[in-house]
C-alpha cells in the first residue's frame, strides 16, 4: 500500500490524523506529516481517512475495497457513505 498526499491541496483539517493517527500527524497548525508506506493493519483506518478528507488531498494505491464494499464489515461505518453522496451529486 502506498499513500500520497497533495500538500498543495491539504488545508490542515486533520481528519486523517484523527482517523489514522499512526499514519498521519499534524506538525504545527497547518503542516501534515505522514508515512507513505503504512502497515497493512492500517488499511481500514486509512480508507476512512481518505474518504473523510474534505478536499480529497489523499490518494492510496492498494486500498480498493476497504470501506463500504460487501464483505469488508465496514458498510454503514462513518465515512462509508461520504463517497456515495458525493458521486451522485447530493
PDB file of C-alpha atoms in Angstrom:
ATOM      1  CA  UNK A   1       0.000   0.000   0.000  1.00  0.00           C
ATOM      2  CA  UNK A   2       1.253   3.483  -0.864  1.00  0.00           C
ATOM      3  CA  UNK A   3      -0.070   6.872   0.227  1.00  0.00           C
ATOM      4  CA  UNK A   4       0.345  10.216  -1.476  1.00  0.00           C
ATOM      5  CA  UNK A   5      -0.946  13.476  -0.027  1.00  0.00           C
ATOM      6  CA  UNK A   6      -1.165  16.510  -2.279  1.00  0.00           C
ATOM      7  CA  UNK A   7       0.210  19.019   0.196  1.00  0.00           C
ATOM      8  CA  UNK A   8      -0.841  21.873  -2.086  1.00  0.00           C
ATOM      9  CA  UNK A   9      -4.470  20.742  -1.702  1.00  0.00           C
ATOM     10  CA  UNK A  10      -4.278  19.887   2.006  1.00  0.00           C
ATOM     11  CA  UNK A  11      -5.928  22.577   4.125  1.00  0.00           C
ATOM     12  CA  UNK A  12      -4.996  21.145   7.530  1.00  0.00           C
ATOM     13  CA  UNK A  13      -8.460  19.955   8.571  1.00  0.00           C
ATOM     14  CA  UNK A  14      -6.688  16.993  10.276  1.00  0.00           C
ATOM     15  CA  UNK A  15      -9.495  14.472   9.719  1.00  0.00           C
ATOM     16  CA  UNK A  16      -6.852  11.999   8.525  1.00  0.00           C
ATOM     17  CA  UNK A  17      -4.770  12.480  11.685  1.00  0.00           C
ATOM     18  CA  UNK A  18      -7.863  11.911  13.817  1.00  0.00           C
ATOM     19  CA  UNK A  19      -8.884   8.728  11.959  1.00  0.00           C
ATOM     20  CA  UNK A  20      -5.427   7.214  11.371  1.00  0.00           C
ATOM     21  CA  UNK A  21      -3.063   8.715  13.979  1.00  0.00           C
ATOM     22  CA  UNK A  22      -0.405   6.043  13.410  1.00  0.00           C
ATOM     23  CA  UNK A  23      -0.035   7.217   9.800  1.00  0.00           C
ATOM     24  CA  UNK A  24      -0.873  10.945   9.784  1.00  0.00           C
ATOM     25  CA  UNK A  25       0.101  13.727  12.207  1.00  0.00           C
ATOM     26  CA  UNK A  26      -0.129  17.473  12.236  1.00  0.00           C
ATOM     27  CA  UNK A  27       3.137  19.317  12.749  1.00  0.00           C
ATOM     28  CA  UNK A  28       2.095  22.723  13.980  1.00  0.00           C
ATOM     29  CA  UNK A  29      -1.294  24.051  12.946  1.00  0.00           C
ATOM     30  CA  UNK A  30      -1.160  23.514   9.198  1.00  0.00           C
ATOM     31  CA  UNK A  31       1.684  21.173   8.309  1.00  0.00           C
ATOM     32  CA  UNK A  32       0.883  17.482   7.753  1.00  0.00           C
ATOM     33  CA  UNK A  33       3.426  14.698   8.071  1.00  0.00           C
ATOM     34  CA  UNK A  34       2.600  11.116   7.104  1.00  0.00           C
ATOM     35  CA  UNK A  35       4.024   7.664   6.437  1.00  0.00           C
ATOM     36  CA  UNK A  36       3.824   6.988   2.674  1.00  0.00           C
ATOM     37  CA  UNK A  37       4.168   3.208   3.256  1.00  0.00           C
ATOM     38  CA  UNK A  38       1.778   2.339   6.106  1.00  0.00           C
ATOM     39  CA  UNK A  39       1.399  -1.100   7.609  1.00  0.00           C
ATOM     40  CA  UNK A  40      -1.292  -3.385   6.186  1.00  0.00           C
ATOM     41  CA  UNK A  41      -3.032  -3.386   9.590  1.00  0.00           C
ATOM     42  CA  UNK A  42      -3.901   0.289   8.983  1.00  0.00           C
ATOM     43  CA  UNK A  43      -5.970  -0.472   5.851  1.00  0.00           C
ATOM     44  CA  UNK A  44      -9.442   0.179   7.292  1.00  0.00           C
ATOM     45  CA  UNK A  45      -8.395   3.311   9.187  1.00  0.00           C
ATOM     46  CA  UNK A  46      -6.667   4.628   6.068  1.00  0.00           C
ATOM     47  CA  UNK A  47      -9.731   4.040   3.944  1.00  0.00           C
ATOM     48  CA  UNK A  48     -11.788   6.074   6.400  1.00  0.00           C
ATOM     49  CA  UNK A  49      -9.173   8.830   6.473  1.00  0.00           C
ATOM     50  CA  UNK A  50      -9.055   9.020   2.662  1.00  0.00           C
ATOM     51  CA  UNK A  51     -12.859   9.185   2.484  1.00  0.00           C
ATOM     52  CA  UNK A  52     -13.046  11.837   5.223  1.00  0.00           C
ATOM     53  CA  UNK A  53     -10.620  14.312   3.634  1.00  0.00           C
ATOM     54  CA  UNK A  54     -12.798  17.346   2.819  1.00  0.00           C
ATOM     55  CA  UNK A  55     -10.549  18.437  -0.060  1.00  0.00           C
ATOM     56  CA  UNK A  56      -9.704  14.925  -1.350  1.00  0.00           C
ATOM     57  CA  UNK A  57      -5.973  15.507  -0.978  1.00  0.00           C
ATOM     58  CA  UNK A  58      -5.126  11.861  -0.154  1.00  0.00           C
ATOM     59  CA  UNK A  59      -4.677   9.056  -2.642  1.00  0.00           C
ATOM     60  CA  UNK A  60      -3.905   5.496  -1.651  1.00  0.00           C
ATOM     61  CA  UNK A  61      -2.743   2.785  -4.032  1.00  0.00           C
ATOM     62  CA  UNK A  62      -3.780  -0.712  -2.984  1.00  0.00           C
ATOM     63  CA  UNK A  63      -6.686   0.412  -0.809  1.00  0.00           C
ATOM     64  CA  UNK A  64      -9.529  -0.621  -3.139  1.00  0.00           C
ATOM     65  CA  UNK A  65     -12.499  -2.214  -1.415  1.00  0.00           C
ATOM     66  CA  UNK A  66     -11.506  -1.356   2.149  1.00  0.00           C
ATOM     67  CA  UNK A  67     -14.558   0.754   3.063  1.00  0.00           C
ATOM     68  CA  UNK A  68     -18.164   0.255   2.124  1.00  0.00           C
ATOM     69  CA  UNK A  69     -17.636  -2.828  -0.029  1.00  0.00           C
ATOM     70  CA  UNK A  70     -19.572  -6.014   0.706  1.00  0.00           C
ATOM     71  CA  UNK A  71     -17.620  -8.444   2.841  1.00  0.00           C
ATOM     72  CA  UNK A  72     -15.373  -5.843   4.466  1.00  0.00           C
ATOM     73  CA  UNK A  73     -17.507  -5.334   7.549  1.00  0.00           C
ATOM     74  CA  UNK A  74     -17.445  -1.569   7.142  1.00  0.00           C
ATOM     75  CA  UNK A  75     -20.771  -0.875   5.452  1.00  0.00           C
ATOM     76  CA  UNK A  76     -22.527   1.851   7.414  1.00  0.00           C
ATOM     77  CA  UNK A  77     -19.385   2.924   9.241  1.00  0.00           C
ATOM     78  CA  UNK A  78     -18.573   6.648   9.468  1.00  0.00           C
ATOM     79  CA  UNK A  79     -17.109   7.824   6.198  1.00  0.00           C
ATOM     80  CA  UNK A  80     -18.506   4.896   4.220  1.00  0.00           C
ATOM     81  CA  UNK A  81     -21.451   6.897   2.867  1.00  0.00           C
ATOM     82  CA  UNK A  82     -19.497  10.064   2.095  1.00  0.00           C
ATOM     83  CA  UNK A  83     -18.136   8.820  -1.219  1.00  0.00           C
ATOM     84  CA  UNK A  84     -21.581   7.672  -2.383  1.00  0.00           C
ATOM     85  CA  UNK A  85     -23.138  11.019  -1.529  1.00  0.00           C
ATOM     86  CA  UNK A  86     -20.501  12.930  -3.441  1.00  0.00           C
ATOM     87  CA  UNK A  87     -20.687  10.722  -6.533  1.00  0.00           C
ATOM     88  CA  UNK A  88     -24.442  11.041  -7.011  1.00  0.00           C
ATOM     89  CA  UNK A  89     -24.462  14.819  -6.614  1.00  0.00           C
ATOM     90  CA  UNK A  90     -26.428  15.075  -3.363  1.00  0.00           C
TER      91      UNK A  90
END
